[in-house]
Amino acid sequence: DLQRVAEANVPPAHFGYIMTGVDGESTYRHNREGLERLRLRARRLVDVSQLDTSVELFGRRWPTPIVVAPCGSQRAFHPDGELATARAAAALDHLQVLSTVSSTSVEEVNEARGEPVWYQLYLAPVGPGSWEGATALIQRSVDAGCPTLVYTVDLQGGSNRLTGQRWERLDDRDCTSCHRVGGQAHPVKPMLRDLPRGEPDPGLGRSTTWDTLPRLRDVTDQNFVVKGIMTGEDAELCVRYGVDAIWVSNHGGRSEGSGRATIDALPEIVEAAGSRLPIIVDSGFRRGSDIVKALALGATAVAVGRPYLWGL
Ligand code: FNR
């Protein structure tokens, strides 16, 4: 229902940005198919009069396992953008995670949320490509009080977002007041605008490896989460590198085509991480029963992206 209202109200290029996956949208479909294929084993005559849906993450208890995933550029969907999201998250006390490419600064979002959000970090190609820029961005989130840094690792090779490109062609508005023409597709975002440029660091970008994790951990005491993990092998590496929580995600089907559903990747990741780390999962979660399935398979919490963007 929200998706239809968004399609009717949001400019075509911006609606395409919400909807797009990659290539022929196979990973986007697989996320839903994976969830729908699983069946529940319903037990009867259990006292369900007192339900506790709360979950604990890093010592903070949340009344719901539903997390507001980091999504960029939210003013493209509503003039209040991330501030409206923050007010909604505050109303029901959801954990909100703010994107590096937000259209509002972390300080303003924290004020609207009423407490510091978790901060999502992109390094090059989407975020800073210099170590100086990266550390300045992290420090700004620390200064704003953000207790947790979520490092997203699933766009390192870029992503082929054909559906988004098609919707852009249907949009005949003049986009030059917000978007640069030619060159970079997006305007410089508030959190990236004032960063020191610094020397481009060859270790940040396409050649980034796991060695970046200790470097990042050295510059902050924040809880450190890695977002975009899809295999047991990488979950083991997360454990070995001392990550504090794993975020299972294929970016809502936006990172690579022919990917598995996150719900299908979850069991091997839970097995590799054991009970050592909290596990957050997202991509395609739309119903309460989807969330039940993830929690039953060992996830600690479930994040959603597009549904709240449609709501905006
Ligand atoms: C995203 N996502 C995302 N992730 C991230 O780490 N940083 C970001 O800036 C963005 N931006 C973004 C924009 C839009 C329009 C979408 C739809 C998604 C991915 C997001 O955090 C989450 O992983 C997915 O949205 C989850 O899948 P669903 O719920 O959208 O199916």
mmCIF file of C-alpha atoms and ligand atoms in Angstrom:
data_model
loop_
_atom_site.group_PDB
_atom_site.id
_atom_site.type_symbol
_atom_site.label_atom_id
_atom_site.label_comp_id
_atom_site.label_asym_id
_atom_site.label_seq_id
_atom_site.Cartn_x
_atom_site.Cartn_y
_atom_site.Cartn_z
ATOM 1 C CA ASP A 1 0.000 0.000 0.000
ATOM 2 C CA LEU A 2 2.762 2.452 0.929
ATOM 3 C CA GLN A 3 4.705 1.553 -2.211
ATOM 4 C CA ARG A 4 1.749 2.570 -4.422
ATOM 5 C CA VAL A 5 1.325 5.892 -2.637
ATOM 6 C CA ALA A 6 5.053 6.574 -2.961
ATOM 7 C CA GLU A 7 4.997 5.788 -6.669
ATOM 8 C CA ALA A 8 2.160 8.274 -7.156
ATOM 9 C CA ASN A 9 3.858 11.055 -5.174
ATOM 10 C CA VAL A 10 7.619 10.749 -5.550
ATOM 11 C CA PRO A 11 9.324 11.954 -8.768
ATOM 12 C CA PRO A 12 10.159 9.042 -11.108
ATOM 13 C CA ALA A 13 13.951 9.216 -10.723
ATOM 14 C CA HIS A 14 13.669 9.233 -6.923
ATOM 15 C CA PHE A 15 11.132 6.408 -6.884
ATOM 16 C CA GLY A 16 13.512 4.449 -9.137
ATOM 17 C CA TYR A 17 16.322 5.071 -6.637
ATOM 18 C CA ILE A 18 14.208 3.442 -3.911
ATOM 19 C CA MET A 19 13.097 0.497 -6.028
ATOM 20 C CA THR A 20 16.225 -0.433 -7.922
ATOM 21 C CA GLY A 21 18.151 -3.615 -7.356
ATOM 22 C CA VAL A 22 20.907 -4.640 -9.781
ATOM 23 C CA ASP A 23 20.966 -6.274 -13.216
ATOM 24 C CA GLY A 24 17.684 -8.140 -13.797
ATOM 25 C CA GLU A 25 16.604 -7.785 -10.141
ATOM 26 C CA SER A 26 17.276 -11.438 -9.309
ATOM 27 C CA THR A 27 18.733 -10.825 -5.828
ATOM 28 C CA TYR A 28 15.819 -8.512 -5.000
ATOM 29 C CA ARG A 29 13.383 -11.320 -5.940
ATOM 30 C CA HIS A 30 15.394 -14.016 -4.159
ATOM 31 C CA ASN A 31 15.158 -12.116 -0.876
ATOM 32 C CA ARG A 32 11.360 -12.348 -0.949
ATOM 33 C CA GLU A 33 11.296 -15.884 -2.360
ATOM 34 C CA GLY A 34 13.617 -17.088 0.383
ATOM 35 C CA LEU A 35 11.349 -15.689 3.070
ATOM 36 C CA GLU A 36 8.148 -16.958 1.451
ATOM 37 C CA ARG A 37 9.513 -20.455 0.945
ATOM 38 C CA LEU A 38 9.999 -20.960 4.695
ATOM 39 C CA ARG A 39 6.990 -22.338 6.590
ATOM 40 C CA LEU A 40 6.205 -21.951 10.253
ATOM 41 C CA ARG A 41 5.716 -24.855 12.676
ATOM 42 C CA ALA A 42 2.955 -23.397 14.794
ATOM 43 C CA ARG A 43 2.721 -24.657 18.383
ATOM 44 C CA ARG A 44 -0.627 -24.447 20.210
ATOM 45 C CA LEU A 45 -1.874 -23.685 23.727
ATOM 46 C CA VAL A 46 1.040 -21.521 24.708
ATOM 47 C CA ASP A 47 0.273 -18.475 26.908
ATOM 48 C CA VAL A 48 0.559 -15.537 24.487
ATOM 49 C CA SER A 49 -1.134 -12.939 26.698
ATOM 50 C CA GLN A 50 2.184 -11.356 27.752
ATOM 51 C CA LEU A 51 4.497 -10.936 24.779
ATOM 52 C CA ASP A 52 7.950 -9.457 25.087
ATOM 53 C CA THR A 53 9.329 -8.413 21.704
ATOM 54 C CA SER A 54 12.260 -6.494 23.160
ATOM 55 C CA VAL A 55 15.871 -7.135 22.176
ATOM 56 C CA GLU A 56 19.167 -5.995 23.638
ATOM 57 C CA LEU A 57 22.026 -4.601 21.584
ATOM 58 C CA PHE A 58 25.196 -3.392 23.296
ATOM 59 C CA GLY A 59 23.505 -3.006 26.663
ATOM 60 C CA ARG A 60 20.572 -0.913 25.377
ATOM 61 C CA ARG A 61 17.161 -2.620 25.384
ATOM 62 C CA TRP A 62 14.818 -1.832 22.479
ATOM 63 C CA PRO A 63 11.086 -2.582 22.673
ATOM 64 C CA THR A 64 11.111 -4.016 19.152
ATOM 65 C CA PRO A 65 13.588 -6.007 17.038
ATOM 66 C CA ILE A 66 12.728 -3.801 14.026
ATOM 67 C CA VAL A 67 15.646 -1.518 13.149
ATOM 68 C CA VAL A 68 15.486 1.483 10.782
ATOM 69 C CA ALA A 69 18.176 0.660 8.186
ATOM 70 C CA PRO A 70 20.548 3.369 6.926
ATOM 71 C CA CYS A 71 19.230 4.746 3.622
ATOM 72 C CA GLY A 72 20.774 7.740 1.865
ATOM 73 C CA SER A 73 19.254 10.937 0.462
ATOM 74 C CA GLN A 74 15.921 10.862 2.283
ATOM 75 C CA ARG A 75 15.019 14.413 1.313
ATOM 76 C CA ALA A 76 14.487 12.942 -2.152
ATOM 77 C CA PHE A 77 11.315 11.348 -0.752
ATOM 78 C CA HIS A 78 10.008 14.015 1.640
ATOM 79 C CA PRO A 79 11.239 17.549 2.436
ATOM 80 C CA ASP A 80 11.816 16.560 6.090
ATOM 81 C CA GLY A 81 13.876 13.509 5.052
ATOM 82 C CA GLU A 82 15.898 11.899 7.844
ATOM 83 C CA LEU A 83 14.382 14.266 10.431
ATOM 84 C CA ALA A 84 10.904 12.839 9.782
ATOM 85 C CA THR A 85 12.367 9.335 10.014
ATOM 86 C CA ALA A 86 13.985 10.272 13.327
ATOM 87 C CA ARG A 87 10.706 11.573 14.747
ATOM 88 C CA ALA A 88 8.916 8.385 13.697
ATOM 89 C CA ALA A 89 11.697 6.212 15.149
ATOM 90 C CA ALA A 90 11.488 8.192 18.405
ATOM 91 C CA ALA A 91 7.697 7.784 18.585
ATOM 92 C CA LEU A 92 7.986 3.985 18.759
ATOM 93 C CA ASP A 93 11.533 3.826 20.151
ATOM 94 C CA HIS A 94 13.200 2.114 17.197
ATOM 95 C CA LEU A 95 16.933 1.949 16.711
ATOM 96 C CA GLN A 96 17.765 4.241 13.770
ATOM 97 C CA VAL A 97 20.943 4.001 11.727
ATOM 98 C CA LEU A 98 22.006 7.079 9.740
ATOM 99 C CA SER A 99 23.683 6.809 6.329
ATOM 100 C CA THR A 100 26.958 8.516 5.410
ATOM 101 C CA VAL A 101 25.107 9.954 2.393
ATOM 102 C CA SER A 102 22.210 11.354 4.431
ATOM 103 C CA SER A 103 20.634 14.594 3.282
ATOM 104 C CA THR A 104 20.712 15.904 6.880
ATOM 105 C CA SER A 105 23.592 16.132 9.337
ATOM 106 C CA VAL A 106 24.021 13.660 12.180
ATOM 107 C CA GLU A 107 23.712 16.455 14.759
ATOM 108 C CA GLU A 108 20.255 17.472 13.490
ATOM 109 C CA VAL A 109 19.099 13.858 13.265
ATOM 110 C CA ASN A 110 20.245 13.093 16.821
ATOM 111 C CA GLU A 111 18.298 16.072 18.062
ATOM 112 C CA ALA A 112 15.129 14.969 16.230
ATOM 113 C CA ARG A 113 15.580 11.382 17.453
ATOM 114 C CA GLY A 114 16.140 12.513 21.038
ATOM 115 C CA GLU A 115 19.250 10.333 21.422
ATOM 116 C CA PRO A 116 22.270 9.593 19.259
ATOM 117 C CA VAL A 117 21.618 7.222 16.351
ATOM 118 C CA TRP A 118 24.052 4.580 15.114
ATOM 119 C CA TYR A 119 26.256 5.938 12.335
ATOM 120 C CA GLN A 120 26.792 4.071 9.044
ATOM 121 C CA LEU A 121 30.188 4.473 7.391
ATOM 122 C CA TYR A 122 30.959 4.274 3.707
ATOM 123 C CA LEU A 123 34.530 4.496 2.512
ATOM 124 C CA ALA A 124 35.422 5.026 -1.162
ATOM 125 C CA PRO A 125 33.933 4.753 -3.727
ATOM 126 C CA VAL A 126 30.772 6.121 -2.018
ATOM 127 C CA GLY A 127 32.423 7.740 1.037
ATOM 128 C CA PRO A 128 35.820 9.316 1.786
ATOM 129 C CA GLY A 129 38.777 8.055 -0.228
ATOM 130 C CA SER A 130 41.431 9.491 2.075
ATOM 131 C CA TRP A 131 42.312 8.320 5.561
ATOM 132 C CA GLU A 132 42.150 11.906 6.784
ATOM 133 C CA GLY A 133 38.581 12.235 5.459
ATOM 134 C CA ALA A 134 37.538 8.881 6.898
ATOM 135 C CA THR A 135 38.858 9.614 10.373
ATOM 136 C CA ALA A 136 37.316 13.103 10.369
ATOM 137 C CA LEU A 137 33.917 11.605 9.466
ATOM 138 C CA ILE A 138 34.179 8.966 12.200
ATOM 139 C CA GLN A 139 35.279 11.599 14.714
ATOM 140 C CA ARG A 140 32.259 13.749 13.845
ATOM 141 C CA SER A 141 29.963 10.793 14.634
ATOM 142 C CA VAL A 142 31.852 10.234 17.913
ATOM 143 C CA ASP A 143 31.535 13.915 18.831
ATOM 144 C CA ALA A 144 27.796 13.699 18.085
ATOM 145 C CA GLY A 145 27.573 10.854 20.622
ATOM 146 C CA CYS A 146 26.856 7.981 18.209
ATOM 147 C CA PRO A 147 27.672 4.826 20.206
ATOM 148 C CA THR A 148 28.049 2.485 17.242
ATOM 149 C CA LEU A 149 29.725 2.592 13.827
ATOM 150 C CA VAL A 150 28.249 0.410 11.059
ATOM 151 C CA TYR A 151 30.780 -0.100 8.266
ATOM 152 C CA THR A 152 29.060 -1.100 5.009
ATOM 153 C CA VAL A 153 31.215 -3.376 2.861
ATOM 154 C CA ASP A 154 28.949 -4.537 0.039
ATOM 155 C CA LEU A 155 29.354 -1.825 -2.626
ATOM 156 C CA GLN A 156 33.112 -1.987 -3.059
ATOM 157 C CA GLY A 157 32.855 -3.183 -6.658
ATOM 158 C CA GLY A 158 30.068 -0.754 -7.585
ATOM 159 C CA SER A 159 26.599 -1.964 -8.567
ATOM 160 C CA ASN A 160 24.744 -2.083 -11.872
ATOM 161 C CA ARG A 161 21.397 -0.453 -11.060
ATOM 162 C CA LEU A 162 19.534 -0.763 -14.335
ATOM 163 C CA THR A 163 16.024 -0.270 -12.931
ATOM 164 C CA GLY A 164 17.119 3.021 -11.369
ATOM 165 C CA GLN A 165 18.620 4.171 -14.669
ATOM 166 C CA ARG A 166 15.376 3.396 -16.514
ATOM 167 C CA TRP A 167 13.296 5.406 -14.058
ATOM 168 C CA GLU A 168 15.751 8.302 -14.424
ATOM 169 C CA ARG A 169 15.051 8.400 -18.145
ATOM 170 C CA LEU A 170 11.329 8.737 -17.418
ATOM 171 C CA ASP A 171 12.002 11.842 -15.334
ATOM 172 C CA ASP A 172 11.933 15.025 -17.425
ATOM 173 C CA ARG A 173 12.358 17.499 -14.557
ATOM 174 C CA ASP A 174 15.287 19.881 -14.452
ATOM 175 C CA CYS A 175 17.509 18.263 -11.802
ATOM 176 C CA THR A 176 20.371 20.735 -11.931
ATOM 177 C CA SER A 177 19.369 22.688 -8.806
ATOM 178 C CA CYS A 178 20.035 19.614 -6.630
ATOM 179 C CA HIS A 179 22.267 17.382 -8.751
ATOM 180 C CA ARG A 180 25.492 18.222 -10.447
ATOM 181 C CA VAL A 181 25.292 17.768 -14.196
ATOM 182 C CA GLY A 182 27.951 15.507 -15.654
ATOM 183 C CA GLY A 183 30.541 13.981 -13.352
ATOM 184 C CA GLN A 184 29.258 12.985 -9.943
ATOM 185 C CA ALA A 185 25.597 11.967 -9.988
ATOM 186 C CA HIS A 186 24.749 13.112 -6.472
ATOM 187 C CA PRO A 187 25.256 16.494 -4.864
ATOM 188 C CA VAL A 188 27.833 16.567 -2.123
ATOM 189 C CA LYS A 189 26.071 15.449 1.054
ATOM 190 C CA PRO A 190 26.180 17.439 4.324
ATOM 191 C CA MET A 191 28.363 14.894 6.108
ATOM 192 C CA LEU A 192 30.868 14.760 3.240
ATOM 193 C CA ARG A 193 30.905 18.448 2.330
ATOM 194 C CA ASP A 194 33.268 19.753 4.999
ATOM 195 C CA LEU A 195 35.641 16.798 5.224
ATOM 196 C CA PRO A 196 39.341 17.337 4.624
ATOM 197 C CA ARG A 197 40.134 15.948 1.188
ATOM 198 C CA GLY A 198 43.495 14.481 2.184
ATOM 199 C CA GLU A 199 45.730 12.252 0.093
ATOM 200 C CA PRO A 200 43.769 9.518 -1.737
ATOM 201 C CA ASP A 201 44.510 6.280 0.134
ATOM 202 C CA PRO A 202 44.966 3.274 -2.171
ATOM 203 C CA GLY A 203 43.790 1.029 0.686
ATOM 204 C CA LEU A 204 40.344 2.673 0.641
ATOM 205 C CA GLY A 205 38.313 1.858 -2.448
ATOM 206 C CA ARG A 206 38.369 -1.113 -4.746
ATOM 207 C CA SER A 207 41.489 -2.552 -3.154
ATOM 208 C CA THR A 208 40.152 -2.424 0.434
ATOM 209 C CA THR A 209 40.701 -5.644 2.408
ATOM 210 C CA TRP A 210 40.068 -6.910 5.925
ATOM 211 C CA ASP A 211 43.252 -5.081 6.982
ATOM 212 C CA THR A 212 41.162 -1.909 7.022
ATOM 213 C CA LEU A 213 39.216 -3.169 10.049
ATOM 214 C CA PRO A 214 42.012 -2.823 12.631
ATOM 215 C CA ARG A 215 42.842 0.609 11.182
ATOM 216 C CA LEU A 216 39.251 1.732 11.681
ATOM 217 C CA ARG A 217 39.034 0.217 15.143
ATOM 218 C CA ASP A 218 42.173 2.073 16.155
ATOM 219 C CA VAL A 219 40.554 5.458 15.596
ATOM 220 C CA THR A 220 37.343 4.873 17.573
ATOM 221 C CA ASP A 221 36.043 3.141 20.701
ATOM 222 C CA GLN A 222 32.535 2.890 19.228
ATOM 223 C CA ASN A 223 30.890 -0.526 18.933
ATOM 224 C CA PHE A 224 31.930 -1.736 15.508
ATOM 225 C CA VAL A 225 29.449 -3.474 13.175
ATOM 226 C CA VAL A 226 30.151 -4.768 9.653
ATOM 227 C CA LYS A 227 27.156 -4.559 7.279
ATOM 228 C CA GLY A 228 26.858 -6.617 4.110
ATOM 229 C CA ILE A 229 28.065 -10.051 5.250
ATOM 230 C CA MET A 230 26.619 -12.944 3.214
ATOM 231 C CA THR A 231 28.751 -16.028 4.016
ATOM 232 C CA GLY A 232 29.921 -18.097 6.958
ATOM 233 C CA GLU A 233 33.547 -17.547 5.878
ATOM 234 C CA ASP A 234 33.188 -13.777 6.163
ATOM 235 C CA ALA A 235 31.344 -14.162 9.473
ATOM 236 C CA GLU A 236 34.363 -16.107 10.767
ATOM 237 C CA LEU A 237 36.629 -13.288 9.597
ATOM 238 C CA CYS A 238 34.401 -10.802 11.435
ATOM 239 C CA VAL A 239 34.876 -12.826 14.620
ATOM 240 C CA ARG A 240 38.624 -13.048 14.041
ATOM 241 C CA TYR A 241 38.894 -9.291 13.494
ATOM 242 C CA GLY A 242 37.018 -8.556 16.710
ATOM 243 C CA VAL A 243 33.880 -7.090 15.148
ATOM 244 C CA ASP A 244 31.150 -6.449 17.763
ATOM 245 C CA ALA A 245 28.127 -7.401 15.614
ATOM 246 C CA ILE A 246 27.452 -8.761 12.137
ATOM 247 C CA TRP A 247 24.861 -7.247 9.809
ATOM 248 C CA VAL A 248 23.716 -9.801 7.219
ATOM 249 C CA SER A 249 22.687 -7.887 4.101
ATOM 250 C CA ASN A 250 22.811 -7.770 0.327
ATOM 251 C CA HIS A 251 21.788 -4.107 0.461
ATOM 252 C CA GLY A 252 18.170 -4.977 -0.331
ATOM 253 C CA GLY A 253 19.266 -6.720 -3.553
ATOM 254 C CA ARG A 254 21.294 -3.659 -4.573
ATOM 255 C CA SER A 255 24.855 -4.957 -4.281
ATOM 256 C CA GLU A 256 25.268 -7.822 -6.766
ATOM 257 C CA GLY A 257 22.959 -9.828 -9.066
ATOM 258 C CA SER A 258 22.395 -13.592 -8.710
ATOM 259 C CA GLY A 259 22.815 -13.269 -4.952
ATOM 260 C CA ARG A 260 21.246 -15.518 -2.347
ATOM 261 C CA ALA A 261 18.414 -14.392 -0.114
ATOM 262 C CA THR A 262 19.764 -13.082 3.177
ATOM 263 C CA ILE A 263 17.441 -15.507 4.990
ATOM 264 C CA ASP A 264 19.236 -18.362 3.160
ATOM 265 C CA ALA A 265 22.665 -17.010 4.155
ATOM 266 C CA LEU A 266 21.666 -16.464 7.773
ATOM 267 C CA PRO A 267 22.029 -20.066 9.114
ATOM 268 C CA GLU A 268 25.691 -20.470 8.075
ATOM 269 C CA ILE A 269 26.495 -17.029 9.487
ATOM 270 C CA VAL A 270 24.789 -17.853 12.787
ATOM 271 C CA GLU A 271 26.740 -21.098 12.887
ATOM 272 C CA ALA A 272 30.053 -19.341 12.233
ATOM 273 C CA ALA A 273 29.424 -16.557 14.743
ATOM 274 C CA GLY A 274 27.847 -18.824 17.355
ATOM 275 C CA SER A 275 26.352 -16.944 20.251
ATOM 276 C CA ARG A 276 29.389 -14.687 20.349
ATOM 277 C CA LEU A 277 27.983 -11.754 18.411
ATOM 278 C CA PRO A 278 24.605 -10.086 17.868
ATOM 279 C CA ILE A 279 23.378 -10.578 14.309
ATOM 280 C CA ILE A 280 21.210 -8.069 12.460
ATOM 281 C CA VAL A 281 19.662 -9.092 9.135
ATOM 282 C CA ASP A 282 17.851 -7.139 6.415
ATOM 283 C CA SER A 283 16.767 -7.221 2.748
ATOM 284 C CA GLY A 284 13.171 -7.971 1.815
ATOM 285 C CA PHE A 285 11.612 -8.060 5.293
ATOM 286 C CA ARG A 286 8.014 -6.891 4.975
ATOM 287 C CA ARG A 287 5.858 -8.746 7.506
ATOM 288 C CA GLY A 288 5.888 -9.785 11.125
ATOM 289 C CA SER A 289 6.108 -13.427 10.061
ATOM 290 C CA ASP A 290 9.308 -12.622 8.092
ATOM 291 C CA ILE A 291 10.789 -11.270 11.307
ATOM 292 C CA VAL A 292 9.722 -14.351 13.261
ATOM 293 C CA LYS A 293 11.580 -16.497 10.714
ATOM 294 C CA ALA A 294 14.812 -14.512 11.079
ATOM 295 C CA LEU A 295 14.686 -14.550 14.875
ATOM 296 C CA ALA A 296 13.906 -18.288 14.845
ATOM 297 C CA LEU A 297 17.001 -18.834 12.668
ATOM 298 C CA GLY A 298 19.213 -16.985 15.137
ATOM 299 C CA ALA A 299 19.106 -13.292 14.221
ATOM 300 C CA THR A 300 19.025 -10.766 17.065
ATOM 301 C CA ALA A 301 17.213 -8.014 15.151
ATOM 302 C CA VAL A 302 15.818 -7.247 11.671
ATOM 303 C CA ALA A 303 16.239 -4.017 9.709
ATOM 304 C CA VAL A 304 13.946 -2.524 7.077
ATOM 305 C CA GLY A 305 14.752 -0.034 4.329
ATOM 306 C CA ARG A 306 12.271 0.572 1.508
ATOM 307 C CA PRO A 307 9.041 0.273 3.548
ATOM 308 C CA TYR A 308 9.794 3.354 5.633
ATOM 309 C CA LEU A 309 11.063 5.257 2.582
ATOM 310 C CA TRP A 310 7.713 4.575 0.892
ATOM 311 C CA GLY A 311 6.119 5.840 4.110
ATOM 312 C CA LEU A 312 8.092 9.076 3.929
HETATM 313 C C1 FNR B 1 19.874 1.722 0.958
HETATM 314 N N1 FNR B 1 20.791 1.004 1.732
HETATM 315 C C2 FNR B 1 21.888 1.659 2.252
HETATM 316 N N2 FNR B 1 22.767 0.999 3.049
HETATM 317 C C3 FNR B 1 23.823 1.627 3.611
HETATM 318 O O1 FNR B 1 24.593 0.998 4.358
HETATM 319 N N3 FNR B 1 24.025 2.957 3.367
HETATM 320 C C4 FNR B 1 23.206 3.691 2.561
HETATM 321 O O2 FNR B 1 23.402 4.882 2.351
HETATM 322 C C5 FNR B 1 22.106 3.024 1.955
HETATM 323 N N4 FNR B 1 21.255 3.705 1.143
HETATM 324 C C6 FNR B 1 20.122 3.082 0.664
HETATM 325 C C7 FNR B 1 19.225 3.806 -0.098
HETATM 326 C C8 FNR B 1 18.055 3.212 -0.557
HETATM 327 C C9 FNR B 1 17.084 4.023 -1.374
HETATM 328 C C10 FNR B 1 17.802 1.849 -0.235
HETATM 329 C C11 FNR B 1 16.529 1.174 -0.688
HETATM 330 C C12 FNR B 1 18.702 1.121 0.498
HETATM 331 C C13 FNR B 1 20.535 -0.398 2.104
HETATM 332 C C14 FNR B 1 19.701 -0.480 3.381
HETATM 333 O O3 FNR B 1 20.461 -0.093 4.505
HETATM 334 C C15 FNR B 1 19.186 -1.902 3.644
HETATM 335 O O4 FNR B 1 20.279 -2.795 3.626
HETATM 336 C C16 FNR B 1 18.154 -2.354 2.618
HETATM 337 O O5 FNR B 1 17.299 -1.301 2.260
HETATM 338 C C17 FNR B 1 17.315 -3.498 3.198
HETATM 339 O O6 FNR B 1 16.467 -4.034 2.244
HETATM 340 P P1 FNR B 1 14.917 -3.595 2.075
HETATM 341 O O7 FNR B 1 14.280 -3.561 3.441
HETATM 342 O O8 FNR B 1 14.907 -2.254 1.413
HETATM 343 O O9 FNR B 1 14.367 -4.664 1.201
#
